[in-house]
Tab-separated table of C-alpha atoms in Angstrom:
chain	number	residue	atom	x	y	z
A	1	MET	CA	-1.292	25.240	8.077
A	2	ARG	CA	-4.364	23.273	7.059
A	3	VAL	CA	-4.847	19.591	7.826
A	4	ALA	CA	-7.589	17.171	6.808
A	5	ALA	CA	-8.318	15.791	10.265
A	6	PHE	CA	-10.486	12.890	11.314
A	7	THR	CA	-12.828	14.600	13.774
A	8	GLU	CA	-15.282	11.684	13.974
A	9	LEU	CA	-14.661	7.993	13.292
A	10	THR	CA	-17.819	7.684	11.220
A	11	GLY	CA	-16.492	7.284	7.683
A	12	PRO	CA	-15.880	9.941	4.993
A	13	ASP	CA	-18.211	12.482	6.617
A	14	GLY	CA	-15.872	12.504	9.620
A	15	VAL	CA	-13.148	14.464	7.777
A	16	THR	CA	-12.827	18.171	8.590
A	17	VAL	CA	-10.235	20.622	7.308
A	18	ILE	CA	-8.873	22.545	10.289
A	19	GLU	CA	-5.935	24.809	11.100
A	20	ARG	CA	-2.877	23.699	13.062
A	21	GLU	CA	0.432	25.318	13.946
A	22	ASN	CA	3.184	24.850	11.397
A	23	PRO	CA	5.560	22.105	12.593
A	24	GLN	CA	9.170	22.832	13.512
A	25	PRO	CA	11.846	20.178	12.962
A	26	GLY	CA	13.636	18.758	15.969
A	27	PRO	CA	17.047	17.060	15.884
A	28	GLY	CA	17.127	14.453	13.118
A	29	GLU	CA	13.828	15.659	11.656
A	30	ALA	CA	12.759	17.502	8.525
A	31	VAL	CA	9.622	19.451	7.659
A	32	VAL	CA	8.240	18.639	4.218
A	33	ASP	CA	5.852	20.804	2.223
A	34	VAL	CA	3.416	18.064	1.267
A	35	GLU	CA	2.582	18.247	-2.423
A	36	ALA	CA	0.856	14.861	-2.551
A	37	CYS	CA	-0.289	12.136	-0.184
A	38	SER	CA	-2.115	9.036	-1.372
A	39	ILE	CA	-4.742	7.384	0.808
A	40	ASN	CA	-4.999	3.713	1.695
A	41	ARG	CA	-7.483	1.308	3.157
A	42	HIS	CA	-5.458	1.551	6.365
A	43	ASP	CA	-6.552	5.204	6.612
A	44	LEU	CA	-10.155	4.300	5.801
A	45	TRP	CA	-10.245	1.647	8.528
A	46	ILE	CA	-9.183	4.305	11.029
A	47	LEU	CA	-11.820	6.715	9.694
A	48	GLN	CA	-14.492	4.014	9.995
A	49	GLY	CA	-13.505	3.265	13.596
A	50	ASP	CA	-12.112	-0.137	12.661
A	51	SER	CA	-8.552	0.279	13.939
A	52	VAL	CA	-7.168	-0.899	17.266
A	53	SER	CA	-4.456	1.758	17.145
A	54	VAL	CA	-6.642	4.887	16.937
A	55	ASP	CA	-9.771	5.612	18.973
A	56	THR	CA	-11.832	8.682	19.811
A	57	ASP	CA	-9.315	9.779	22.455
A	58	ALA	CA	-6.872	10.563	19.607
A	59	LEU	CA	-9.247	12.938	17.790
A	60	PRO	CA	-8.738	15.118	15.885
A	61	PHE	CA	-6.378	12.691	14.145
A	62	VAL	CA	-4.374	13.359	11.001
A	63	SER	CA	-3.704	10.235	8.979
A	64	GLY	CA	-1.823	9.868	5.705
A	65	LEU	CA	1.231	7.632	5.238
A	66	ASP	CA	2.371	8.261	1.687
A	67	VAL	CA	3.977	11.699	1.714
A	68	ALA	CA	5.808	13.292	-1.201
A	69	GLY	CA	6.918	16.885	-1.501
A	70	VAL	CA	9.758	19.342	-0.951
A	71	VAL	CA	11.916	19.757	2.147
A	72	ARG	CA	11.153	23.099	3.791
A	73	ALA	CA	13.560	22.857	6.722
A	74	ALA	CA	15.928	20.388	8.358
A	75	GLY	CA	16.675	20.057	12.075
A	76	ASP	CA	19.979	19.829	13.890
A	77	GLY	CA	22.227	16.990	12.858
A	78	VAL	CA	20.449	16.291	9.550
A	79	THR	CA	22.857	15.635	6.681
A	80	SER	CA	20.765	13.343	4.460
A	81	VAL	CA	18.503	16.082	3.052
A	82	GLU	CA	18.453	19.850	2.765
A	83	GLU	CA	15.979	22.604	1.981
A	84	GLY	CA	14.562	22.306	-1.529
A	85	ASP	CA	15.094	18.566	-1.965
A	86	ARG	CA	12.235	16.703	-3.635
A	87	VAL	CA	11.468	13.591	-1.603
A	88	VAL	CA	9.097	10.740	-0.829
A	89	LEU	CA	8.737	9.311	2.671
A	90	PHE	CA	9.281	5.690	3.635
A	91	PRO	CA	6.400	5.470	6.135
A	92	GLY	CA	7.674	2.564	8.226
A	93	GLU	CA	8.814	3.377	11.748
A	94	THR	CA	11.209	0.971	13.453
A	95	CYS	CA	13.025	0.758	16.781
A	96	GLY	CA	16.545	0.472	15.316
A	97	ARG	CA	17.554	-1.908	18.125
A	98	CYS	CA	15.917	-5.314	17.646
A	99	ARG	CA	17.530	-8.170	15.693
A	100	PHE	CA	15.459	-7.421	12.588
A	101	CYS	CA	16.542	-3.777	12.566
A	102	ARG	CA	20.143	-4.921	12.958
A	103	GLU	CA	20.082	-7.871	10.570
A	104	GLY	CA	17.091	-7.124	8.318
A	105	PRO	CA	14.616	-7.004	6.843
A	106	GLU	CA	13.587	-3.946	8.813
A	107	ASN	CA	9.864	-4.369	8.130
A	108	ARG	CA	9.964	-7.291	10.597
A	109	CYS	CA	10.927	-4.911	13.410
A	110	GLU	CA	9.404	-6.043	16.693
A	111	SER	CA	8.019	-2.531	17.203
A	112	PHE	CA	7.120	-1.813	13.569
A	113	SER	CA	4.590	0.998	13.167
A	114	LEU	CA	3.542	3.533	10.559
A	115	PHE	CA	3.885	7.277	10.148
A	116	HIS	CA	0.679	9.308	10.157
A	117	GLY	CA	0.267	12.994	9.373
A	118	GLY	CA	0.527	13.359	5.606
A	119	LEU	CA	-2.975	14.723	5.009
A	120	ALA	CA	-1.722	18.222	5.670
A	121	GLU	CA	0.093	21.097	4.042
A	122	GLN	CA	3.259	20.250	5.991
A	123	ALA	CA	4.573	17.150	7.746
A	124	CYS	CA	7.398	16.704	10.238
A	125	VAL	CA	9.212	13.419	9.587
A	126	ASP	CA	12.364	11.472	10.394
A	127	ALA	CA	14.823	12.931	7.880
A	128	ASP	CA	16.628	9.619	7.405
A	129	ARG	CA	13.390	8.094	6.088
A	130	LEU	CA	13.202	10.439	3.101
A	131	VAL	CA	14.073	9.069	-0.338
A	132	ALA	CA	15.317	11.496	-2.993
A	133	LEU	CA	13.260	11.874	-6.170
A	134	PRO	CA	14.877	12.195	-9.587
A	135	ASP	CA	13.646	15.075	-11.731
A	136	SER	CA	11.745	12.582	-13.918
A	137	VAL	CA	9.522	11.411	-11.027
A	138	ASP	CA	6.806	13.888	-10.018
A	139	THR	CA	5.534	13.995	-6.455
A	140	THR	CA	2.000	12.841	-7.278
A	141	THR	CA	3.392	9.683	-8.887
A	142	ALA	CA	5.816	9.194	-5.997
A	143	ALA	CA	3.005	9.427	-3.440
A	144	ALA	CA	1.360	6.375	-5.024
A	145	LEU	CA	4.336	4.147	-4.224
A	146	PRO	CA	5.015	3.788	-0.490
A	147	THR	CA	2.146	1.604	0.729
A	148	ALA	CA	0.459	-0.266	-2.145
A	149	TYR	CA	3.435	-0.722	-4.450
A	150	LEU	CA	5.880	-1.283	-1.618
A	151	THR	CA	3.614	-3.982	-0.170
A	152	ALA	CA	3.149	-5.693	-3.542
A	153	TYR	CA	6.876	-5.594	-4.321
A	154	ARG	CA	7.797	-7.267	-1.015
A	155	MET	CA	5.049	-9.897	-1.484
A	156	LEU	CA	6.370	-10.821	-4.930
A	157	GLN	CA	9.824	-11.195	-3.433
A	158	LYS	CA	8.591	-13.390	-0.576
A	159	ALA	CA	6.704	-15.581	-3.048
A	160	ASN	CA	9.892	-16.050	-5.100
A	161	VAL	CA	8.095	-14.928	-8.245
A	162	GLY	CA	10.135	-15.094	-11.432
A	163	PRO	CA	9.769	-15.124	-15.232
A	164	THR	CA	6.949	-17.313	-16.652
A	165	ASP	CA	5.362	-17.835	-13.205
A	166	LEU	CA	1.585	-17.523	-12.881
A	167	VAL	CA	0.490	-15.256	-10.024
A	168	PHE	CA	-3.089	-15.294	-8.691
A	169	VAL	CA	-4.363	-12.002	-7.254
A	170	PRO	CA	-7.907	-12.114	-5.821
A	171	GLY	CA	-9.447	-8.662	-5.586
A	172	VAL	CA	-7.146	-7.520	-8.349
A	173	THR	CA	-8.714	-4.088	-8.902
A	174	GLY	CA	-7.774	-2.748	-5.454
A	175	GLY	CA	-4.654	-0.701	-4.754
A	176	VAL	CA	-2.385	-3.620	-3.832
A	177	GLY	CA	-3.993	-5.750	-6.556
A	178	VAL	CA	-3.228	-3.282	-9.343
A	179	ALA	CA	0.295	-2.780	-7.992
A	180	SER	CA	0.770	-6.560	-7.951
A	181	VAL	CA	-0.240	-6.850	-11.611
A	182	GLN	CA	2.051	-4.058	-12.744
A	183	LEU	CA	5.011	-5.297	-10.723
A	184	ALA	CA	4.469	-8.950	-11.670
A	185	ARG	CA	4.978	-7.858	-15.266
A	186	VAL	CA	8.270	-6.231	-14.231
A	187	PHE	CA	9.216	-9.588	-12.666
A	188	GLY	CA	8.345	-11.323	-15.958
A	189	ALA	CA	5.338	-13.200	-14.541
A	190	ASP	CA	1.756	-13.645	-15.797
A	191	THR	CA	-1.256	-12.805	-13.652
A	192	VAL	CA	-4.798	-14.009	-13.122
A	193	GLY	CA	-7.079	-11.773	-11.084
A	194	THR	CA	-10.673	-11.544	-9.908
A	195	SER	CA	-13.181	-8.743	-9.355
A	196	SER	CA	-16.939	-8.224	-9.309
A	197	SER	CA	-16.719	-5.377	-11.834
A	198	ARG	CA	-16.256	-6.033	-15.542
A	199	THR	CA	-15.399	-2.361	-16.130
A	200	LYS	CA	-12.687	-2.394	-13.471
A	201	LEU	CA	-11.337	-5.718	-14.737
A	202	ASP	CA	-11.120	-4.320	-18.253
A	203	ARG	CA	-9.130	-1.372	-16.959
A	204	THR	CA	-6.787	-3.698	-15.070
A	205	VAL	CA	-6.272	-5.723	-18.252
A	206	ASP	CA	-5.161	-2.463	-19.882
A	207	LEU	CA	-2.602	-2.171	-17.073
A	208	GLY	CA	-1.187	-5.645	-17.677
A	209	LEU	CA	-3.543	-8.253	-16.192
A	210	ASP	CA	-3.244	-11.382	-18.370
A	211	HIS	CA	-6.338	-13.318	-17.283
A	212	ALA	CA	-9.461	-11.650	-15.864
A	213	VAL	CA	-12.063	-13.626	-13.909
A	214	ARG	CA	-15.289	-11.929	-12.891
A	215	GLY	CA	-16.902	-12.887	-9.596
A	216	THR	CA	-16.561	-12.762	-5.820
A	217	ASP	CA	-17.738	-16.177	-4.583
A	218	PRO	CA	-14.588	-18.138	-3.705
A	219	ASP	CA	-16.298	-21.475	-4.404
A	220	ALA	CA	-17.421	-20.375	-7.868
A	221	LEU	CA	-14.067	-18.774	-8.669
A	222	ARG	CA	-12.053	-21.911	-7.980
A	223	GLY	CA	-12.872	-23.626	-11.266
A	224	ASP	CA	-12.410	-20.442	-13.305
A	225	VAL	CA	-8.933	-19.869	-11.898
A	226	GLU	CA	-7.938	-23.511	-12.382
A	227	ALA	CA	-9.111	-23.281	-16.006
A	228	VAL	CA	-6.438	-20.623	-16.568
A	229	GLY	CA	-3.653	-22.669	-14.961
A	230	THR	CA	-2.076	-23.647	-11.667
A	231	PRO	CA	-0.694	-20.566	-9.917
A	232	ASP	CA	2.879	-20.648	-8.699
A	233	ALA	CA	2.108	-17.892	-6.210
A	234	VAL	CA	-0.911	-16.195	-4.646
A	235	LEU	CA	-0.844	-12.588	-3.445
A	236	ASN	CA	-3.722	-12.347	-0.997
A	237	HIS	CA	-4.629	-8.911	0.369
A	238	LEU	CA	-8.210	-9.960	1.197
A	239	GLY	CA	-7.914	-12.738	3.779
A	240	GLY	CA	-11.197	-14.325	4.878
A	241	ASP	CA	-12.486	-17.066	2.559
A	242	TYR	CA	-9.984	-16.116	-0.120
A	243	THR	CA	-7.213	-17.765	1.878
A	244	GLU	CA	-8.759	-21.207	1.373
A	245	LEU	CA	-9.362	-20.418	-2.302
A	246	GLY	CA	-5.726	-19.400	-2.737
A	247	LEU	CA	-4.442	-22.532	-1.047
A	248	ASP	CA	-6.736	-24.781	-3.101
A	249	VAL	CA	-5.558	-23.463	-6.476
A	250	LEU	CA	-1.890	-23.094	-5.546
A	251	ARG	CA	0.553	-25.501	-7.160
A	252	ARG	CA	2.408	-28.118	-5.166
A	253	GLY	CA	5.225	-26.356	-3.341
A	254	GLY	CA	3.787	-22.905	-4.122
A	255	ARG	CA	3.609	-19.889	-1.836
A	256	MET	CA	0.711	-17.688	-0.780
A	257	VAL	CA	1.609	-14.337	0.779
A	258	VAL	CA	-1.067	-12.601	2.879
A	259	CYS	CA	-0.973	-8.880	3.674
A	260	GLY	CA	-4.567	-7.892	4.468
A	261	ARG	CA	-7.970	-8.716	5.899
A	262	THR	CA	-10.473	-6.756	3.826
A	263	ALA	CA	-12.645	-9.855	3.344
A	264	GLY	CA	-12.296	-11.099	6.915
A	265	LYS	CA	-9.952	-11.336	9.876
A	266	ARG	CA	-10.116	-15.139	10.074
A	267	SER	CA	-9.618	-17.882	7.498
A	268	GLU	CA	-10.196	-21.637	7.414
A	269	PHE	CA	-8.351	-24.057	5.144
A	270	ASP	CA	-7.520	-27.720	4.692
A	271	VAL	CA	-4.429	-28.402	6.808
A	272	GLY	CA	-3.821	-31.666	4.947
A	273	ASP	CA	-3.636	-29.830	1.640
A	274	LEU	CA	-1.127	-27.463	3.200
A	275	PHE	CA	1.391	-30.034	4.382
A	276	LEU	CA	0.791	-32.804	1.850
A	277	GLY	CA	1.096	-30.267	-0.948
A	278	HIS	CA	4.243	-28.730	0.554
A	279	LYS	CA	2.549	-25.339	0.252
A	280	GLU	CA	3.465	-22.265	2.254
A	281	ILE	CA	1.396	-19.412	3.707
A	282	LEU	CA	3.447	-16.347	4.607
A	283	GLY	CA	2.532	-13.069	6.251
A	284	SER	CA	3.904	-9.797	4.930
A	285	THR	CA	3.722	-6.147	5.965
A	286	MET	CA	4.918	-3.232	3.830
A	287	GLY	CA	8.569	-3.460	2.746
A	288	THR	CA	11.934	-1.857	3.381
A	289	GLN	CA	13.315	1.583	2.619
A	290	ARG	CA	15.596	-0.014	0.034
A	291	ASP	CA	12.511	-1.519	-1.628
A	292	LEU	CA	11.063	1.984	-1.949
A	293	GLU	CA	14.299	3.246	-3.464
A	294	ILE	CA	14.108	0.441	-6.041
A	295	LEU	CA	10.516	1.376	-6.895
A	296	VAL	CA	11.519	4.996	-7.443
A	297	GLU	CA	14.293	3.754	-9.748
A	298	LEU	CA	11.807	1.614	-11.702
A	299	VAL	CA	9.589	4.656	-12.233
A	300	ALA	CA	12.538	6.834	-13.229
A	301	ASP	CA	13.685	4.176	-15.740
A	302	GLY	CA	10.219	3.945	-17.283
A	303	GLU	CA	9.677	0.324	-16.214
A	304	LEU	CA	6.763	1.172	-13.890
A	305	THR	CA	4.002	3.766	-14.115
A	306	PRO	CA	1.825	3.685	-10.986
A	307	GLU	CA	-1.860	3.891	-11.786
A	308	ILE	CA	-3.497	6.989	-10.298
A	309	ALA	CA	-7.266	6.922	-10.517
A	310	ASP	CA	-7.894	10.495	-9.383
A	311	THR	CA	-6.516	13.417	-7.410
A	312	TYR	CA	-8.325	15.582	-4.866
A	313	PRO	CA	-7.401	18.907	-3.264
A	314	LEU	CA	-6.927	18.796	0.486
A	315	ALA	CA	-10.338	20.416	1.015
A	316	GLU	CA	-11.977	17.402	-0.686
A	317	THR	CA	-10.202	14.662	1.273
A	318	GLY	CA	-13.569	13.357	2.485
A	319	ALA	CA	-14.652	12.863	-1.130
A	320	ALA	CA	-11.491	10.832	-1.786
A	321	PHE	CA	-12.387	8.503	1.078
A	322	GLU	CA	-15.962	8.274	-0.191
A	323	ALA	CA	-14.664	7.089	-3.566
A	324	MET	CA	-12.480	4.511	-1.819
A	325	GLU	CA	-15.355	3.330	0.360
A	326	ASN	CA	-17.634	2.982	-2.668
A	327	ARG	CA	-14.974	1.055	-4.620
A	328	THR	CA	-15.665	3.070	-7.743
A	329	THR	CA	-12.102	3.459	-9.006
A	330	VAL	CA	-9.067	1.490	-10.182
A	331	GLY	CA	-5.711	2.744	-8.951
A	332	LYS	CA	-4.522	5.120	-6.275
A	333	LEU	CA	-6.393	8.136	-4.930
A	334	VAL	CA	-4.073	11.040	-4.167
A	335	VAL	CA	-4.702	14.164	-2.109
A	336	THR	CA	-2.700	17.106	-3.452
A	337	ASN	CA	-1.660	20.537	-2.291
A	338	GLY	CA	-1.410	22.339	-5.621
A	339	SER	CA	-1.466	26.082	-6.085
A	340	GLU	CA	-5.162	25.904	-6.941
A	341	ASP	CA	-5.821	24.465	-3.476
A	342	LYS	CA	-4.143	27.234	-1.478
């Protein structure tokens, strides 16, 4: 089979399509014919050499978390899926033994990690982590869900977002940002978001963003956000200086949920504002398998349509990462294995 492997950790030019042996499922595993796999900034960080979990010793490395396709074969003891099932993978990997695996939520597992290997024609996965797809949900759409939409859904839950709330999303035109806007509407909330690009903001307004603010300087953005209203929640996938901005504009008793570090690994903020304002800052990673099942149900019911900016055949995976690196698109980028790519 072909895989789009990271052969150098130098950015998009480090992707090479190579041949590997077809995987065989072991006990409890299933092999999936990958029809679609979306890419994420997590993959790009690895490709750029900015990940502590993957270094040059692991090359060639096949990334790709968000796998959707058709079960080709199931290993011994597998009863949850069978050959021919259309599925999407929950990419979280957990120990199954710690208190969080026993009591939930599982995404707090003490050994939580992520599946890699979806940028390929086939992937061998834990069969119990596969979620069935209704006929109304195609695999390209399903591949957009597991990381960005799953992360946004869990963040909205942790922030206790409900109808009529105002949610602030800095960097709103990114994958998690767009997912946050679309899902906030499902929750009945309004959104205010920021971006440097007027074109990308306009597109995000089309997808449900209620208040668009153009700019990237946190100090300059503060007044523009406050002019819209006082956010009840902040969904912060940027980190860096945007953490202080989010805390400053947050209402008394509000919650900011942080899931990323695109704008910086460290943040400074006014501790007095935090405790005197009874505000909360919470960390969040991914979500649970049940969350993914709910997202699939939302898509099947027509309540959510994930935004897909573009699709690329496996041979052009490097171009997909180039588009992500250049920040030229709004929505998910999906690598596909269609008949025209074989």
